[in-house]
């Protein structure tokens, strides 16, 4: 899959706030993601994001 900054990625597990969707803020060996529901930001390895992705859409 092609990941770009600004896209919305839907992950397999939901965040404790209830949202499944995250905005991509940084792409590389690690991804910085921001939760659409509450705004929490996390850094995840590329392999984790690729394995848990269920869908992509543009912002």
PDB file of N, CA and C in Angstrom:
ATOM      1  N   UNK A   1       0.827  -1.190   0.000  1.00  0.00           N
ATOM      2  CA  UNK A   1       0.000   0.000   0.000  1.00  0.00           C
ATOM      3  C   UNK A   1       0.866   1.247   0.000  1.00  0.00           C
ATOM      4  N   UNK A   2       0.360   2.290  -0.600  1.00  0.00           N
ATOM      5  CA  UNK A   2       1.059   3.579  -0.633  1.00  0.00           C
ATOM      6  C   UNK A   2       0.487   4.482   0.464  1.00  0.00           C
ATOM      7  N   UNK A   3       1.321   4.842   1.423  1.00  0.00           N
ATOM      8  CA  UNK A   3       0.918   5.711   2.517  1.00  0.00           C
ATOM      9  C   UNK A   3       1.461   7.105   2.282  1.00  0.00           C
ATOM     10  N   UNK A   4       0.618   8.133   2.454  1.00  0.00           N
ATOM     11  CA  UNK A   4       1.038   9.520   2.288  1.00  0.00           C
ATOM     12  C   UNK A   4       0.563  10.347   3.476  1.00  0.00           C
ATOM     13  N   UNK A   5       1.301  11.402   3.778  1.00  0.00           N
ATOM     14  CA  UNK A   5       0.924  12.309   4.861  1.00  0.00           C
ATOM     15  C   UNK A   5      -0.435  12.922   4.532  1.00  0.00           C
ATOM     16  N   UNK A   6      -1.305  12.965   5.528  1.00  0.00           N
ATOM     17  CA  UNK A   6      -2.633  13.545   5.351  1.00  0.00           C
ATOM     18  C   UNK A   6      -3.731  12.521   5.103  1.00  0.00           C
ATOM     19  N   UNK A   7      -3.363  11.283   4.769  1.00  0.00           N
ATOM     20  CA  UNK A   7      -4.372  10.252   4.551  1.00  0.00           C
ATOM     21  C   UNK A   7      -4.933   9.790   5.889  1.00  0.00           C
ATOM     22  N   UNK A   8      -6.129   9.218   5.850  1.00  0.00           N
ATOM     23  CA  UNK A   8      -6.762   8.631   7.019  1.00  0.00           C
ATOM     24  C   UNK A   8      -6.662   7.117   6.885  1.00  0.00           C
ATOM     25  N   UNK A   9      -6.128   6.460   7.912  1.00  0.00           N
ATOM     26  CA  UNK A   9      -5.980   5.010   7.902  1.00  0.00           C
ATOM     27  C   UNK A   9      -6.917   4.424   8.960  1.00  0.00           C
ATOM     28  N   UNK A  10      -7.614   3.361   8.578  1.00  0.00           N
ATOM     29  CA  UNK A  10      -8.492   2.656   9.521  1.00  0.00           C
ATOM     30  C   UNK A  10      -7.747   1.419  10.003  1.00  0.00           C
ATOM     31  N   UNK A  11      -7.568   1.310  11.329  1.00  0.00           N
ATOM     32  CA  UNK A  11      -6.814   0.199  11.901  1.00  0.00           C
ATOM     33  C   UNK A  11      -7.743  -0.873  12.452  1.00  0.00           C
ATOM     34  N   UNK A  12      -7.177  -2.053  12.702  1.00  0.00           N
ATOM     35  CA  UNK A  12      -7.927  -3.219  13.153  1.00  0.00           C
ATOM     36  C   UNK A  12      -8.518  -3.011  14.551  1.00  0.00           C
ATOM     37  N   UNK A  13      -7.709  -2.502  15.474  1.00  0.00           N
ATOM     38  CA  UNK A  13      -8.175  -2.313  16.847  1.00  0.00           C
ATOM     39  C   UNK A  13      -8.568  -0.858  17.067  1.00  0.00           C
ATOM     40  N   UNK A  14      -9.586  -0.626  17.887  1.00  0.00           N
ATOM     41  CA  UNK A  14      -9.990   0.749  18.137  1.00  0.00           C
ATOM     42  C   UNK A  14      -9.220   1.345  19.310  1.00  0.00           C
ATOM     43  N   UNK A  15      -9.100   2.644  19.277  1.00  0.00           N
ATOM     44  CA  UNK A  15      -8.463   3.411  20.347  1.00  0.00           C
ATOM     45  C   UNK A  15      -9.431   3.443  21.541  1.00  0.00           C
ATOM     46  N   UNK A  16      -8.948   3.608  22.758  1.00  0.00           N
ATOM     47  CA  UNK A  16      -9.862   3.656  23.911  1.00  0.00           C
ATOM     48  C   UNK A  16     -10.968   4.708  23.802  1.00  0.00           C
ATOM     49  N   UNK A  17     -10.758   5.758  22.996  1.00  0.00           N
ATOM     50  CA  UNK A  17     -11.815   6.767  22.818  1.00  0.00           C
ATOM     51  C   UNK A  17     -12.936   6.249  21.912  1.00  0.00           C
ATOM     52  N   UNK A  18     -12.721   5.126  21.225  1.00  0.00           N
ATOM     53  CA  UNK A  18     -13.748   4.519  20.383  1.00  0.00           C
ATOM     54  C   UNK A  18     -13.521   4.675  18.889  1.00  0.00           C
ATOM     55  N   UNK A  19     -12.503   5.423  18.482  1.00  0.00           N
ATOM     56  CA  UNK A  19     -12.251   5.678  17.069  1.00  0.00           C
ATOM     57  C   UNK A  19     -11.315   4.619  16.476  1.00  0.00           C
ATOM     58  N   UNK A  20     -11.602   4.219  15.236  1.00  0.00           N
ATOM     59  CA  UNK A  20     -10.741   3.300  14.491  1.00  0.00           C
ATOM     60  C   UNK A  20      -9.839   4.063  13.522  1.00  0.00           C
ATOM     61  N   UNK A  21     -10.091   5.344  13.313  1.00  0.00           N
ATOM     62  CA  UNK A  21      -9.420   6.097  12.266  1.00  0.00           C
ATOM     63  C   UNK A  21      -8.320   6.999  12.816  1.00  0.00           C
ATOM     64  N   UNK A  22      -7.212   7.039  12.058  1.00  0.00           N
ATOM     65  CA  UNK A  22      -6.026   7.813  12.431  1.00  0.00           C
ATOM     66  C   UNK A  22      -5.550   8.592  11.220  1.00  0.00           C
ATOM     67  N   UNK A  23      -5.092   9.827  11.442  1.00  0.00           N
ATOM     68  CA  UNK A  23      -4.502  10.632  10.378  1.00  0.00           C
ATOM     69  C   UNK A  23      -2.995  10.418  10.383  1.00  0.00           C
ATOM     70  N   UNK A  24      -2.408  10.238   9.199  1.00  0.00           N
ATOM     71  CA  UNK A  24      -0.962  10.042   9.080  1.00  0.00           C
ATOM     72  C   UNK A  24      -0.285  11.410   9.089  1.00  0.00           C
ATOM     73  N   UNK A  25       0.606  11.617  10.057  1.00  0.00           N
ATOM     74  CA  UNK A  25       1.345  12.875  10.165  1.00  0.00           C
ATOM     75  C   UNK A  25       2.783  12.742   9.672  1.00  0.00           C
ATOM     76  N   UNK A  26       3.355  11.537   9.709  1.00  0.00           N
ATOM     77  CA  UNK A  26       4.745  11.306   9.304  1.00  0.00           C
ATOM     78  C   UNK A  26       4.855   9.897   8.743  1.00  0.00           C
ATOM     79  N   UNK A  27       5.591   9.750   7.646  1.00  0.00           N
ATOM     80  CA  UNK A  27       5.794   8.453   7.006  1.00  0.00           C
ATOM     81  C   UNK A  27       7.291   8.204   6.917  1.00  0.00           C
ATOM     82  N   UNK A  28       7.691   6.978   7.177  1.00  0.00           N
ATOM     83  CA  UNK A  28       9.093   6.580   7.091  1.00  0.00           C
ATOM     84  C   UNK A  28       9.230   5.202   7.692  1.00  0.00           C
ATOM     85  N   UNK A  29      10.335   4.945   8.376  1.00  0.00           N
ATOM     86  CA  UNK A  29      10.508   3.677   9.078  1.00  0.00           C
ATOM     87  C   UNK A  29       9.506   3.593  10.227  1.00  0.00           C
ATOM     88  N   UNK A  30       9.170   4.757  10.793  1.00  0.00           N
ATOM     89  CA  UNK A  30       8.125   4.866  11.813  1.00  0.00           C
ATOM     90  C   UNK A  30       7.042   5.794  11.289  1.00  0.00           C
ATOM     91  N   UNK A  31       5.826   5.581  11.753  1.00  0.00           N
ATOM     92  CA  UNK A  31       4.708   6.438  11.385  1.00  0.00           C
ATOM     93  C   UNK A  31       4.299   7.232  12.624  1.00  0.00           C
ATOM     94  N   UNK A  32       3.966   8.503  12.444  1.00  0.00           N
ATOM     95  CA  UNK A  32       3.316   9.271  13.510  1.00  0.00           C
ATOM     96  C   UNK A  32       1.851   9.366  13.108  1.00  0.00           C
ATOM     97  N   UNK A  33       0.972   8.900  13.986  1.00  0.00           N
ATOM     98  CA  UNK A  33      -0.459   8.889  13.726  1.00  0.00           C
ATOM     99  C   UNK A  33      -1.179   9.742  14.763  1.00  0.00           C
ATOM    100  N   UNK A  34      -2.258  10.413  14.332  1.00  0.00           N
ATOM    101  CA  UNK A  34      -3.083  11.199  15.244  1.00  0.00           C
ATOM    102  C   UNK A  34      -4.500  10.642  15.218  1.00  0.00           C
ATOM    103  N   UNK A  35      -5.027  10.319  16.384  1.00  0.00           N
ATOM    104  CA  UNK A  35      -6.379   9.773  16.485  1.00  0.00           C
ATOM    105  C   UNK A  35      -7.390  10.827  16.039  1.00  0.00           C
ATOM    106  N   UNK A  36      -8.322  10.431  15.179  1.00  0.00           N
ATOM    107  CA  UNK A  36      -9.348  11.341  14.693  1.00  0.00           C
ATOM    108  C   UNK A  36     -10.338  11.670  15.824  1.00  0.00           C
ATOM    109  N   UNK A  37     -10.568  10.728  16.726  1.00  0.00           N
ATOM    110  CA  UNK A  37     -11.542  10.925  17.793  1.00  0.00           C
ATOM    111  C   UNK A  37     -11.105  11.897  18.873  1.00  0.00           C
ATOM    112  N   UNK A  38      -9.867  11.739  19.377  1.00  0.00           N
ATOM    113  CA  UNK A  38      -9.454  12.541  20.541  1.00  0.00           C
ATOM    114  C   UNK A  38      -8.191  13.362  20.317  1.00  0.00           C
ATOM    115  N   UNK A  39      -7.490  13.158  19.201  1.00  0.00           N
ATOM    116  CA  UNK A  39      -6.303  13.944  18.899  1.00  0.00           C
ATOM    117  C   UNK A  39      -5.002  13.397  19.476  1.00  0.00           C
ATOM    118  N   UNK A  40      -5.041  12.250  20.157  1.00  0.00           N
ATOM    119  CA  UNK A  40      -3.842  11.634  20.732  1.00  0.00           C
ATOM    120  C   UNK A  40      -2.887  11.223  19.614  1.00  0.00           C
ATOM    121  N   UNK A  41      -1.581  11.472  19.804  1.00  0.00           N
ATOM    122  CA  UNK A  41      -0.587  11.121  18.797  1.00  0.00           C
ATOM    123  C   UNK A  41       0.301   9.990  19.284  1.00  0.00           C
ATOM    124  N   UNK A  42       0.620   9.054  18.372  1.00  0.00           N
ATOM    125  CA  UNK A  42       1.492   7.928  18.692  1.00  0.00           C
ATOM    126  C   UNK A  42       2.480   7.714  17.554  1.00  0.00           C
ATOM    127  N   UNK A  43       3.625   7.106  17.889  1.00  0.00           N
ATOM    128  CA  UNK A  43       4.609   6.671  16.898  1.00  0.00           C
ATOM    129  C   UNK A  43       4.563   5.152  16.861  1.00  0.00           C
ATOM    130  N   UNK A  44       4.415   4.588  15.663  1.00  0.00           N
ATOM    131  CA  UNK A  44       4.372   3.137  15.491  1.00  0.00           C
ATOM    132  C   UNK A  44       5.332   2.733  14.378  1.00  0.00           C
ATOM    133  N   UNK A  45       5.949   1.552  14.499  1.00  0.00           N
ATOM    134  CA  UNK A  45       6.793   1.052  13.410  1.00  0.00           C
ATOM    135  C   UNK A  45       5.973   0.781  12.152  1.00  0.00           C
ATOM    136  N   UNK A  46       6.594   0.936  10.997  1.00  0.00           N
ATOM    137  CA  UNK A  46       5.914   0.724   9.714  1.00  0.00           C
ATOM    138  C   UNK A  46       5.277  -0.661   9.635  1.00  0.00           C
ATOM    139  N   UNK A  47       5.974  -1.689  10.104  1.00  0.00           N
ATOM    140  CA  UNK A  47       5.451  -3.054  10.005  1.00  0.00           C
ATOM    141  C   UNK A  47       4.141  -3.201  10.777  1.00  0.00           C
ATOM    142  N   UNK A  48       4.030  -2.570  11.940  1.00  0.00           N
ATOM    143  CA  UNK A  48       2.804  -2.646  12.745  1.00  0.00           C
ATOM    144  C   UNK A  48       1.640  -1.987  12.011  1.00  0.00           C
ATOM    145  N   UNK A  49       1.883  -0.821  11.437  1.00  0.00           N
ATOM    146  CA  UNK A  49       0.819  -0.112  10.717  1.00  0.00           C
ATOM    147  C   UNK A  49       0.386  -0.911   9.490  1.00  0.00           C
ATOM    148  N   UNK A  50       1.343  -1.429   8.727  1.00  0.00           N
ATOM    149  CA  UNK A  50       0.995  -2.195   7.521  1.00  0.00           C
ATOM    150  C   UNK A  50       0.194  -3.446   7.852  1.00  0.00           C
ATOM    151  N   UNK A  51       0.529  -4.114   8.940  1.00  0.00           N
ATOM    152  CA  UNK A  51      -0.154  -5.348   9.331  1.00  0.00           C
ATOM    153  C   UNK A  51      -1.572  -5.074   9.823  1.00  0.00           C
ATOM    154  N   UNK A  52      -1.793  -3.926  10.500  1.00  0.00           N
ATOM    155  CA  UNK A  52      -3.087  -3.637  11.125  1.00  0.00           C
ATOM    156  C   UNK A  52      -4.008  -2.747  10.304  1.00  0.00           C
ATOM    157  N   UNK A  53      -3.594  -2.349   9.110  1.00  0.00           N
ATOM    158  CA  UNK A  53      -4.408  -1.477   8.261  1.00  0.00           C
ATOM    159  C   UNK A  53      -5.601  -2.248   7.699  1.00  0.00           C
ATOM    160  N   UNK A  54      -6.769  -1.625   7.791  1.00  0.00           N
ATOM    161  CA  UNK A  54      -7.991  -2.206   7.220  1.00  0.00           C
ATOM    162  C   UNK A  54      -8.537  -1.369   6.070  1.00  0.00           C
ATOM    163  N   UNK A  55      -8.022  -0.164   5.915  1.00  0.00           N
ATOM    164  CA  UNK A  55      -8.463   0.678   4.815  1.00  0.00           C
ATOM    165  C   UNK A  55      -7.780   2.028   4.837  1.00  0.00           C
ATOM    166  N   UNK A  56      -7.742   2.689   3.668  1.00  0.00           N
ATOM    167  CA  UNK A  56      -7.150   4.014   3.531  1.00  0.00           C
ATOM    168  C   UNK A  56      -8.132   4.931   2.817  1.00  0.00           C
ATOM    169  N   UNK A  57      -8.120   6.194   3.188  1.00  0.00           N
ATOM    170  CA  UNK A  57      -8.900   7.192   2.452  1.00  0.00           C
ATOM    171  C   UNK A  57      -8.201   8.533   2.577  1.00  0.00           C
ATOM    172  N   UNK A  58      -8.498   9.434   1.646  1.00  0.00           N
ATOM    173  CA  UNK A  58      -7.926  10.781   1.688  1.00  0.00           C
ATOM    174  C   UNK A  58      -8.705  11.628   2.672  1.00  0.00           C
ATOM    175  N   UNK A  59      -8.027  12.628   3.178  1.00  0.00           N
ATOM    176  CA  UNK A  59      -8.641  13.522   4.166  1.00  0.00           C
ATOM    177  C   UNK A  59      -9.739  14.335   3.555  1.00  0.00           C
TER     178      UNK A  59
END
